[in-house]
């Protein structure tokens, strides 16, 4: 449930008065919520209501009643009278609804639809129609991805991973990008979901590996001590042909395996633990190193760690982003770093965005940092690693 055109309201009456409007709308909504139903604040000027027992029809009628009630209500704020309307998105909850986040995301999408249609009404999320639209969109993306693979329209960007303890080796994470027909850059979040749904991730992984090794060989030919960190999707863990193929690629480009570090997502690794253990063992035979990335997102992250012979832990960016103002995040990060070091593993903090977070990470003893605070991803390998040693 979102207040329509709230930014205009805030511009007209000011921040303090607009907060009072939000509170007044919340009070009015509460009058229409009965136990066991629950209302909660969802965003700056949005709310959610969980209906315990409702059909598609009854929830639609209820939502329209909410819209009418708010439309008829007048807020008296500091001597000013303000009228508002709301847009409402409805998402049914059933056995196949997925996670709470999935449900909230669908309700939010439906709310955005209601708002785009002029607001002051409710829109019911149609799961079947949305899934069909998603499949059609993925099919279009799949064709685009295949064209990009066939015509070398992918390219790599590089982001430095910098030691906080004097190691001047040139560590870079390789990040895949796509170039569309207009020559514009397409970020992974736009095409990766479709690649995952259409079984194209192993092909993208191999493209990235091949081109990363080629570039790494060029750097080594210049006598640069470069190491590349290469992301691997969970889909490649189950690719039986990947390790033999990788061995051939390393030989072809005359790369030392210990200059190549592969990054595995924590959730994928723990979800397929036996496959991951076998995969890591194969990588170790090639002398490649392993990072467990997005680490710390699972309740059992540290407990499960003993099962995997990884060299680095890359601490999840959400923890790093909230570090400066969140004591719990600080304790979690400290615990990860201490446990990792006690097990002989090095730590990397990703998505470092500000000096305050950097200062805390230094204090906690993290080994390496990465993020826009140092440098945004670039197609050039131009970071001066000696300046921060």
Short mmCIF file of C-alpha atoms in Angstrom, two decimals:
data_model
loop_
_atom_site.label_atom_id
_atom_site.label_comp_id
_atom_site.label_asym_id
_atom_site.label_seq_id
_atom_site.Cartn_x
_atom_site.Cartn_y
_atom_site.Cartn_z
CA UNK A 1 0.00 0.00 0.00
CA UNK A 2 1.75 3.16 -1.17
CA UNK A 3 0.72 6.78 -0.87
CA UNK A 4 0.32 8.20 -4.38
CA UNK A 5 2.54 11.05 -5.55
CA UNK A 6 4.10 11.38 -2.12
CA UNK A 7 7.20 13.23 -3.35
CA UNK A 8 4.97 16.07 -4.58
CA UNK A 9 3.22 16.16 -1.21
CA UNK A 10 6.58 16.39 0.54
CA UNK A 11 7.75 19.16 -1.79
CA UNK A 12 4.57 21.15 -1.11
CA UNK A 13 4.32 20.86 2.67
CA UNK A 14 7.85 19.97 3.77
CA UNK A 15 9.49 16.92 5.31
CA UNK A 16 8.17 17.27 8.87
CA UNK A 17 4.57 17.83 7.79
CA UNK A 18 4.72 15.00 5.26
CA UNK A 19 5.79 12.62 8.06
CA UNK A 20 2.63 13.62 9.91
CA UNK A 21 0.61 12.78 6.79
CA UNK A 22 2.17 9.30 6.73
CA UNK A 23 1.25 8.79 10.39
CA UNK A 24 -2.30 9.99 9.77
CA UNK A 25 -2.77 7.65 6.81
CA UNK A 26 -1.40 4.79 8.93
CA UNK A 27 -3.94 5.51 11.68
CA UNK A 28 -6.76 5.53 9.14
CA UNK A 29 -5.63 2.22 7.65
CA UNK A 30 -5.44 0.67 11.13
CA UNK A 31 -9.13 1.36 11.68
CA UNK A 32 -9.88 -1.11 8.89
CA UNK A 33 -7.57 -3.88 10.10
CA UNK A 34 -9.02 -6.46 12.46
CA UNK A 35 -7.32 -9.35 14.24
CA UNK A 36 -5.81 -11.71 13.26
CA UNK A 37 -4.83 -9.57 10.26
CA UNK A 38 -1.60 -7.58 10.63
CA UNK A 39 -0.55 -4.15 9.33
CA UNK A 40 3.07 -3.01 9.21
CA UNK A 41 5.18 -0.16 7.86
CA UNK A 42 6.96 -1.35 4.70
CA UNK A 43 8.85 1.67 3.39
CA UNK A 44 9.10 5.43 3.79
CA UNK A 45 5.49 5.93 2.71
CA UNK A 46 4.21 2.42 2.19
CA UNK A 47 2.57 -0.28 4.29
CA UNK A 48 1.69 -3.97 4.13
CA UNK A 49 -1.33 -5.84 5.43
CA UNK A 50 -1.32 -9.61 5.89
CA UNK A 51 -4.83 -11.04 5.57
CA UNK A 52 -5.21 -14.34 7.41
CA UNK A 53 -8.25 -15.57 5.48
CA UNK A 54 -9.07 -14.07 2.08
CA UNK A 55 -10.01 -15.05 -1.45
CA UNK A 56 -8.99 -13.23 -4.61
CA UNK A 57 -12.41 -11.57 -4.69
CA UNK A 58 -12.58 -10.61 -1.01
CA UNK A 59 -9.03 -9.22 -0.98
CA UNK A 60 -9.79 -7.13 -4.08
CA UNK A 61 -12.97 -5.77 -2.46
CA UNK A 62 -11.10 -5.07 0.77
CA UNK A 63 -8.31 -3.24 -1.05
CA UNK A 64 -10.78 -1.10 -2.99
CA UNK A 65 -12.45 -0.26 0.34
CA UNK A 66 -9.07 0.87 1.68
CA UNK A 67 -8.56 3.06 -1.39
CA UNK A 68 -12.00 4.67 -0.98
CA UNK A 69 -11.45 5.25 2.74
CA UNK A 70 -8.13 7.05 2.21
CA UNK A 71 -9.54 9.04 -0.72
CA UNK A 72 -12.40 10.30 1.49
CA UNK A 73 -10.13 11.03 4.45
CA UNK A 74 -8.77 14.54 5.08
CA UNK A 75 -5.51 14.93 7.00
CA UNK A 76 -5.19 18.04 9.16
CA UNK A 77 -1.48 18.82 9.42
CA UNK A 78 -0.37 21.99 11.15
CA UNK A 79 -3.45 23.89 10.06
CA UNK A 80 -3.25 22.56 6.50
CA UNK A 81 -5.75 20.10 5.07
CA UNK A 82 -4.25 17.42 2.85
CA UNK A 83 -6.03 14.76 0.82
CA UNK A 84 -4.26 11.64 -0.35
CA UNK A 85 -4.87 8.46 -2.30
CA UNK A 86 -3.10 5.12 -2.27
CA UNK A 87 -2.15 2.43 -4.75
CA UNK A 88 -2.42 -1.17 -3.58
CA UNK A 89 -0.81 -4.35 -4.88
CA UNK A 90 -2.29 -7.71 -3.90
CA UNK A 91 -0.40 -10.99 -3.96
CA UNK A 92 -2.15 -14.25 -3.02
CA UNK A 93 -0.18 -16.61 -0.75
CA UNK A 94 -0.31 -20.36 -1.30
CA UNK A 95 1.80 -23.51 -1.22
CA UNK A 96 3.74 -22.49 -4.33
CA UNK A 97 4.24 -18.83 -3.42
CA UNK A 98 7.93 -19.17 -2.63
CA UNK A 99 9.63 -17.13 0.09
CA UNK A 100 8.24 -14.16 2.00
CA UNK A 101 10.54 -11.97 -0.08
CA UNK A 102 9.03 -13.40 -3.28
CA UNK A 103 5.53 -12.56 -2.05
CA UNK A 104 6.50 -9.02 -1.04
CA UNK A 105 8.25 -8.48 -4.37
CA UNK A 106 5.15 -9.56 -6.30
CA UNK A 107 2.89 -7.37 -4.18
CA UNK A 108 5.26 -4.47 -4.78
CA UNK A 109 5.20 -5.09 -8.54
CA UNK A 110 1.40 -5.13 -8.47
CA UNK A 111 1.42 -1.89 -6.49
CA UNK A 112 3.69 -0.30 -9.09
CA UNK A 113 1.23 -1.39 -11.78
CA UNK A 114 -1.65 0.21 -9.88
CA UNK A 115 0.36 3.40 -9.49
CA UNK A 116 1.33 3.50 -13.18
CA UNK A 117 -2.35 3.20 -14.09
CA UNK A 118 -3.12 6.44 -12.26
CA UNK A 119 -3.21 5.31 -8.65
CA UNK A 120 -6.14 5.23 -6.22
CA UNK A 121 -6.96 1.62 -6.99
CA UNK A 122 -5.80 -1.95 -6.36
CA UNK A 123 -4.13 -4.41 -8.71
CA UNK A 124 -4.10 -8.19 -8.17
CA UNK A 125 -0.86 -9.94 -9.10
CA UNK A 126 -1.49 -12.68 -11.65
CA UNK A 127 1.15 -15.33 -11.04
CA UNK A 128 0.35 -17.37 -14.16
CA UNK A 129 0.44 -14.32 -16.45
CA UNK A 130 3.61 -13.03 -14.79
CA UNK A 131 5.34 -16.40 -15.17
CA UNK A 132 4.35 -16.56 -18.84
CA UNK A 133 5.62 -13.03 -19.41
CA UNK A 134 8.83 -13.97 -17.61
CA UNK A 135 9.32 -17.03 -19.82
CA UNK A 136 8.78 -14.96 -22.95
CA UNK A 137 11.25 -12.33 -21.75
CA UNK A 138 13.81 -15.03 -20.89
CA UNK A 139 13.41 -16.52 -24.38
CA UNK A 140 14.21 -13.14 -25.93
CA UNK A 141 17.22 -12.73 -23.65
CA UNK A 142 18.40 -16.27 -24.43
CA UNK A 143 18.55 -15.43 -28.12
CA UNK A 144 20.45 -12.22 -27.31
CA UNK A 145 22.90 -14.14 -25.12
CA UNK A 146 23.53 -16.77 -27.80
CA UNK A 147 24.20 -14.02 -30.33
CA UNK A 148 26.60 -12.35 -27.89
CA UNK A 149 28.46 -15.64 -27.37
CA UNK A 150 28.65 -16.31 -31.10
CA UNK A 151 29.76 -12.78 -31.99
CA UNK A 152 32.02 -11.97 -29.02
CA UNK A 153 29.75 -9.25 -27.70
CA UNK A 154 30.71 -9.99 -24.12
CA UNK A 155 33.67 -8.21 -22.57
CA UNK A 156 35.46 -8.17 -19.23
CA UNK A 157 35.81 -5.41 -16.68
CA UNK A 158 38.28 -5.60 -13.81
CA UNK A 159 38.12 -4.39 -10.21
CA UNK A 160 41.20 -4.36 -7.95
CA UNK A 161 41.34 -6.45 -4.78
CA UNK A 162 43.83 -4.64 -2.56
CA UNK A 163 45.81 -5.92 0.41
CA UNK A 164 45.67 -3.96 3.66
CA UNK A 165 48.92 -5.56 4.79
CA UNK A 166 51.55 -4.72 2.20
CA UNK A 167 51.02 -7.42 -0.44
CA UNK A 168 51.59 -5.62 -3.75
CA UNK A 169 50.46 -8.45 -6.04
CA UNK A 170 48.04 -7.20 -8.66
CA UNK A 171 44.79 -8.94 -7.78
CA UNK A 172 41.78 -8.24 -10.00
CA UNK A 173 38.28 -9.61 -10.02
CA UNK A 174 37.01 -10.24 -13.55
CA UNK A 175 33.44 -9.08 -14.18
CA UNK A 176 31.48 -9.99 -17.30
CA UNK A 177 29.56 -7.38 -19.28
CA UNK A 178 27.56 -7.51 -22.50
CA UNK A 179 27.49 -5.02 -25.35
CA UNK A 180 24.08 -4.60 -26.97
CA UNK A 181 23.36 -3.80 -30.62
CA UNK A 182 23.69 -0.08 -29.91
CA UNK A 183 27.13 -0.51 -28.39
CA UNK A 184 25.85 0.16 -24.87
CA UNK A 185 27.03 -1.77 -21.82
CA UNK A 186 24.59 -4.30 -20.35
CA UNK A 187 25.20 -5.26 -16.71
CA UNK A 188 24.98 -8.89 -15.53
CA UNK A 189 21.86 -8.38 -13.43
CA UNK A 190 19.97 -7.78 -16.67
CA UNK A 191 20.99 -10.97 -18.51
CA UNK A 192 22.17 -13.46 -15.85
CA UNK A 193 18.64 -14.40 -14.61
CA UNK A 194 17.67 -15.37 -18.17
CA UNK A 195 20.95 -17.24 -18.64
CA UNK A 196 20.24 -19.22 -15.47
CA UNK A 197 16.71 -20.08 -16.59
CA UNK A 198 17.81 -21.14 -20.09
CA UNK A 199 20.88 -23.22 -19.13
CA UNK A 200 23.33 -20.78 -20.70
CA UNK A 201 25.40 -20.02 -17.59
CA UNK A 202 28.00 -22.76 -18.25
CA UNK A 203 28.59 -21.25 -21.71
CA UNK A 204 29.04 -17.78 -20.21
CA UNK A 205 31.35 -19.18 -17.53
CA UNK A 206 33.56 -20.78 -20.19
CA UNK A 207 33.63 -17.57 -22.24
CA UNK A 208 34.74 -15.63 -19.17
CA UNK A 209 37.40 -18.18 -18.21
CA UNK A 210 38.88 -18.36 -21.70
CA UNK A 211 39.10 -14.59 -22.16
CA UNK A 212 40.32 -14.01 -18.60
CA UNK A 213 43.15 -16.52 -19.05
CA UNK A 214 44.08 -14.93 -22.36
CA UNK A 215 44.32 -11.49 -20.73
CA UNK A 216 46.19 -12.91 -17.74
CA UNK A 217 48.77 -14.50 -20.06
CA UNK A 218 49.27 -11.10 -21.71
CA UNK A 219 49.90 -9.50 -18.30
CA UNK A 220 52.37 -12.19 -17.30
CA UNK A 221 54.21 -11.64 -20.58
CA UNK A 222 54.73 -8.04 -19.38
CA UNK A 223 56.30 -9.42 -16.16
CA UNK A 224 53.33 -8.28 -14.07
CA UNK A 225 52.51 -10.30 -10.94
CA UNK A 226 48.79 -10.45 -11.67
CA UNK A 227 46.22 -12.80 -10.19
CA UNK A 228 42.68 -13.01 -11.58
CA UNK A 229 39.63 -13.83 -9.48
CA UNK A 230 37.01 -15.43 -11.75
CA UNK A 231 33.37 -15.97 -10.76
CA UNK A 232 31.83 -19.36 -11.45
CA UNK A 233 28.09 -19.96 -11.37
CA UNK A 234 26.62 -22.81 -9.37
CA UNK A 235 25.63 -24.43 -12.65
CA UNK A 236 29.28 -25.07 -13.51
CA UNK A 237 29.72 -27.14 -10.34
CA UNK A 238 27.72 -29.86 -12.09
CA UNK A 239 29.53 -29.55 -15.43
CA UNK A 240 31.65 -32.75 -15.66
CA UNK A 241 33.56 -31.44 -18.66
CA UNK A 242 34.69 -28.18 -17.05
CA UNK A 243 37.79 -29.40 -15.20
CA UNK A 244 39.34 -31.25 -18.19
CA UNK A 245 38.55 -28.26 -20.40
CA UNK A 246 40.05 -25.85 -17.85
CA UNK A 247 43.21 -27.95 -17.65
CA UNK A 248 43.61 -27.63 -21.42
CA UNK A 249 43.02 -23.87 -21.28
CA UNK A 250 45.67 -23.40 -18.58
CA UNK A 251 48.16 -25.38 -20.67
CA UNK A 252 47.26 -23.50 -23.86
CA UNK A 253 47.85 -20.08 -22.29
CA UNK A 254 50.81 -21.33 -20.21
CA UNK A 255 49.29 -20.00 -17.02
CA UNK A 256 50.43 -21.00 -13.56
CA UNK A 257 47.33 -22.32 -11.80
CA UNK A 258 48.13 -20.51 -8.56
CA UNK A 259 47.55 -17.15 -10.29
CA UNK A 260 43.92 -18.10 -10.96
CA UNK A 261 41.33 -17.89 -8.18
CA UNK A 262 37.80 -19.15 -8.74
CA UNK A 263 34.90 -17.66 -6.80
CA UNK A 264 32.01 -19.89 -5.72
CA UNK A 265 28.80 -18.50 -4.23
CA UNK A 266 28.32 -19.61 -0.62
CA UNK A 267 24.66 -20.61 -0.98
CA UNK A 268 25.31 -22.69 -4.13
CA UNK A 269 28.36 -24.32 -2.58
CA UNK A 270 26.58 -25.37 0.61
CA UNK A 271 23.45 -26.44 -1.26
CA UNK A 272 25.51 -28.88 -3.35
CA UNK A 273 28.15 -29.71 -0.78
CA UNK A 274 29.37 -33.05 -2.17
CA UNK A 275 29.63 -31.70 -5.73
CA UNK A 276 31.45 -28.62 -4.43
CA UNK A 277 33.97 -30.70 -2.46
CA UNK A 278 34.75 -32.78 -5.55
CA UNK A 279 35.01 -29.66 -7.69
CA UNK A 280 37.40 -27.96 -5.27
CA UNK A 281 39.56 -31.10 -5.13
CA UNK A 282 39.82 -31.02 -8.92
CA UNK A 283 40.71 -27.33 -8.87
CA UNK A 284 43.44 -27.96 -6.30
CA UNK A 285 45.02 -30.52 -8.64
CA UNK A 286 45.33 -27.69 -11.15
CA UNK A 287 46.87 -25.55 -8.34
CA UNK A 288 44.01 -23.04 -8.63
CA UNK A 289 42.75 -21.28 -5.51
CA UNK A 290 39.16 -20.97 -4.32
CA UNK A 291 37.11 -18.14 -2.83
CA UNK A 292 33.78 -18.62 -1.11
CA UNK A 293 31.96 -15.38 -1.93
CA UNK A 294 28.91 -13.68 -0.39
CA UNK A 295 30.02 -15.37 2.81
CA UNK A 296 28.05 -14.83 6.02
CA UNK A 297 24.53 -14.93 4.56
CA UNK A 298 23.69 -18.34 6.02
CA UNK A 299 22.94 -19.06 9.67
CA UNK A 300 25.39 -21.96 9.44
CA UNK A 301 28.09 -20.23 7.40
CA UNK A 302 30.91 -20.76 9.89
CA UNK A 303 29.72 -24.24 10.87
CA UNK A 304 29.64 -25.43 7.26
CA UNK A 305 33.01 -23.90 6.43
CA UNK A 306 34.93 -26.87 7.85
CA UNK A 307 33.63 -29.02 4.97
CA UNK A 308 35.23 -26.93 2.20
CA UNK A 309 38.95 -26.50 1.51
CA UNK A 310 38.82 -22.88 0.34
CA UNK A 311 41.63 -20.33 0.43
CA UNK A 312 39.65 -17.09 0.81
CA UNK A 313 36.35 -15.94 2.27
CA UNK A 314 34.76 -12.94 0.60
CA UNK A 315 32.44 -11.38 3.19
CA UNK A 316 28.98 -10.57 1.87
CA UNK A 317 28.51 -7.01 0.64
CA UNK A 318 25.30 -6.49 2.63
CA UNK A 319 27.26 -6.95 5.84
CA UNK A 320 29.96 -4.56 4.63
CA UNK A 321 27.41 -1.94 3.53
CA UNK A 322 25.77 -1.86 6.96
CA UNK A 323 29.04 -2.05 8.88
CA UNK A 324 29.46 1.58 9.94
CA UNK A 325 26.09 1.92 11.70
CA UNK A 326 25.23 -1.64 12.72
CA UNK A 327 26.83 -3.21 15.80
CA UNK A 328 25.45 -6.64 14.95
CA UNK A 329 27.03 -6.50 11.49
CA UNK A 330 30.33 -5.49 13.08
CA UNK A 331 30.24 -8.46 15.45
CA UNK A 332 29.38 -10.82 12.59
CA UNK A 333 32.22 -9.53 10.42
CA UNK A 334 34.71 -9.72 13.30
CA UNK A 335 33.64 -13.29 14.02
CA UNK A 336 34.04 -14.29 10.35
CA UNK A 337 37.52 -12.76 10.16
CA UNK A 338 38.69 -14.34 13.42
CA UNK A 339 37.36 -17.79 12.50
CA UNK A 340 38.79 -17.61 8.99
CA UNK A 341 42.23 -16.67 10.28
CA UNK A 342 42.14 -19.45 12.88
CA UNK A 343 41.52 -21.88 9.99
CA UNK A 344 44.34 -20.44 7.87
CA UNK A 345 42.05 -18.70 5.39
CA UNK A 346 42.37 -15.15 4.09
CA UNK A 347 39.47 -12.68 4.09
CA UNK A 348 38.21 -10.21 1.51
CA UNK A 349 35.65 -7.48 2.12
CA UNK A 350 33.61 -6.70 -1.00
CA UNK A 351 31.58 -3.56 -1.82
CA UNK A 352 33.66 -1.24 0.38
CA UNK A 353 32.09 2.16 -0.28
CA UNK A 354 33.42 4.58 2.35
CA UNK A 355 36.32 5.45 4.63
CA UNK A 356 34.43 4.60 7.84
CA UNK A 357 33.89 1.01 6.71
CA UNK A 358 37.51 0.78 5.59
CA UNK A 359 38.73 1.95 9.02
CA UNK A 360 36.65 -0.70 10.78
CA UNK A 361 37.83 -3.43 8.42
CA UNK A 362 41.44 -2.44 9.06
CA UNK A 363 40.76 -2.61 12.80
CA UNK A 364 39.13 -6.05 12.46
CA UNK A 365 42.12 -7.41 10.53
CA UNK A 366 40.59 -8.15 7.14
CA UNK A 367 43.24 -9.10 4.57
CA UNK A 368 41.90 -7.56 1.35
CA UNK A 369 39.28 -5.05 0.29
CA UNK A 370 37.40 -4.45 -2.94
CA UNK A 371 34.84 -1.85 -3.94
CA UNK A 372 34.02 1.46 -5.57
CA UNK A 373 35.82 3.31 -2.75
CA UNK A 374 39.05 2.06 -4.33
CA UNK A 375 38.04 1.97 -7.98
CA UNK A 376 35.01 1.18 -10.10
CA UNK A 377 35.32 -1.72 -12.57
CA UNK A 378 37.34 -0.79 -15.65
CA UNK A 379 38.36 -2.51 -18.86
CA UNK A 380 41.94 -1.41 -18.14
CA UNK A 381 44.28 -2.93 -15.56
CA UNK A 382 45.56 0.39 -14.30
CA UNK A 383 45.31 0.36 -10.50
CA UNK A 384 48.50 1.31 -8.63
CA UNK A 385 48.81 -1.42 -6.01
CA UNK A 386 51.95 0.13 -4.50
CA UNK A 387 50.08 3.26 -3.39
CA UNK A 388 48.11 1.43 -0.65
CA UNK A 389 50.76 -0.92 0.60
#
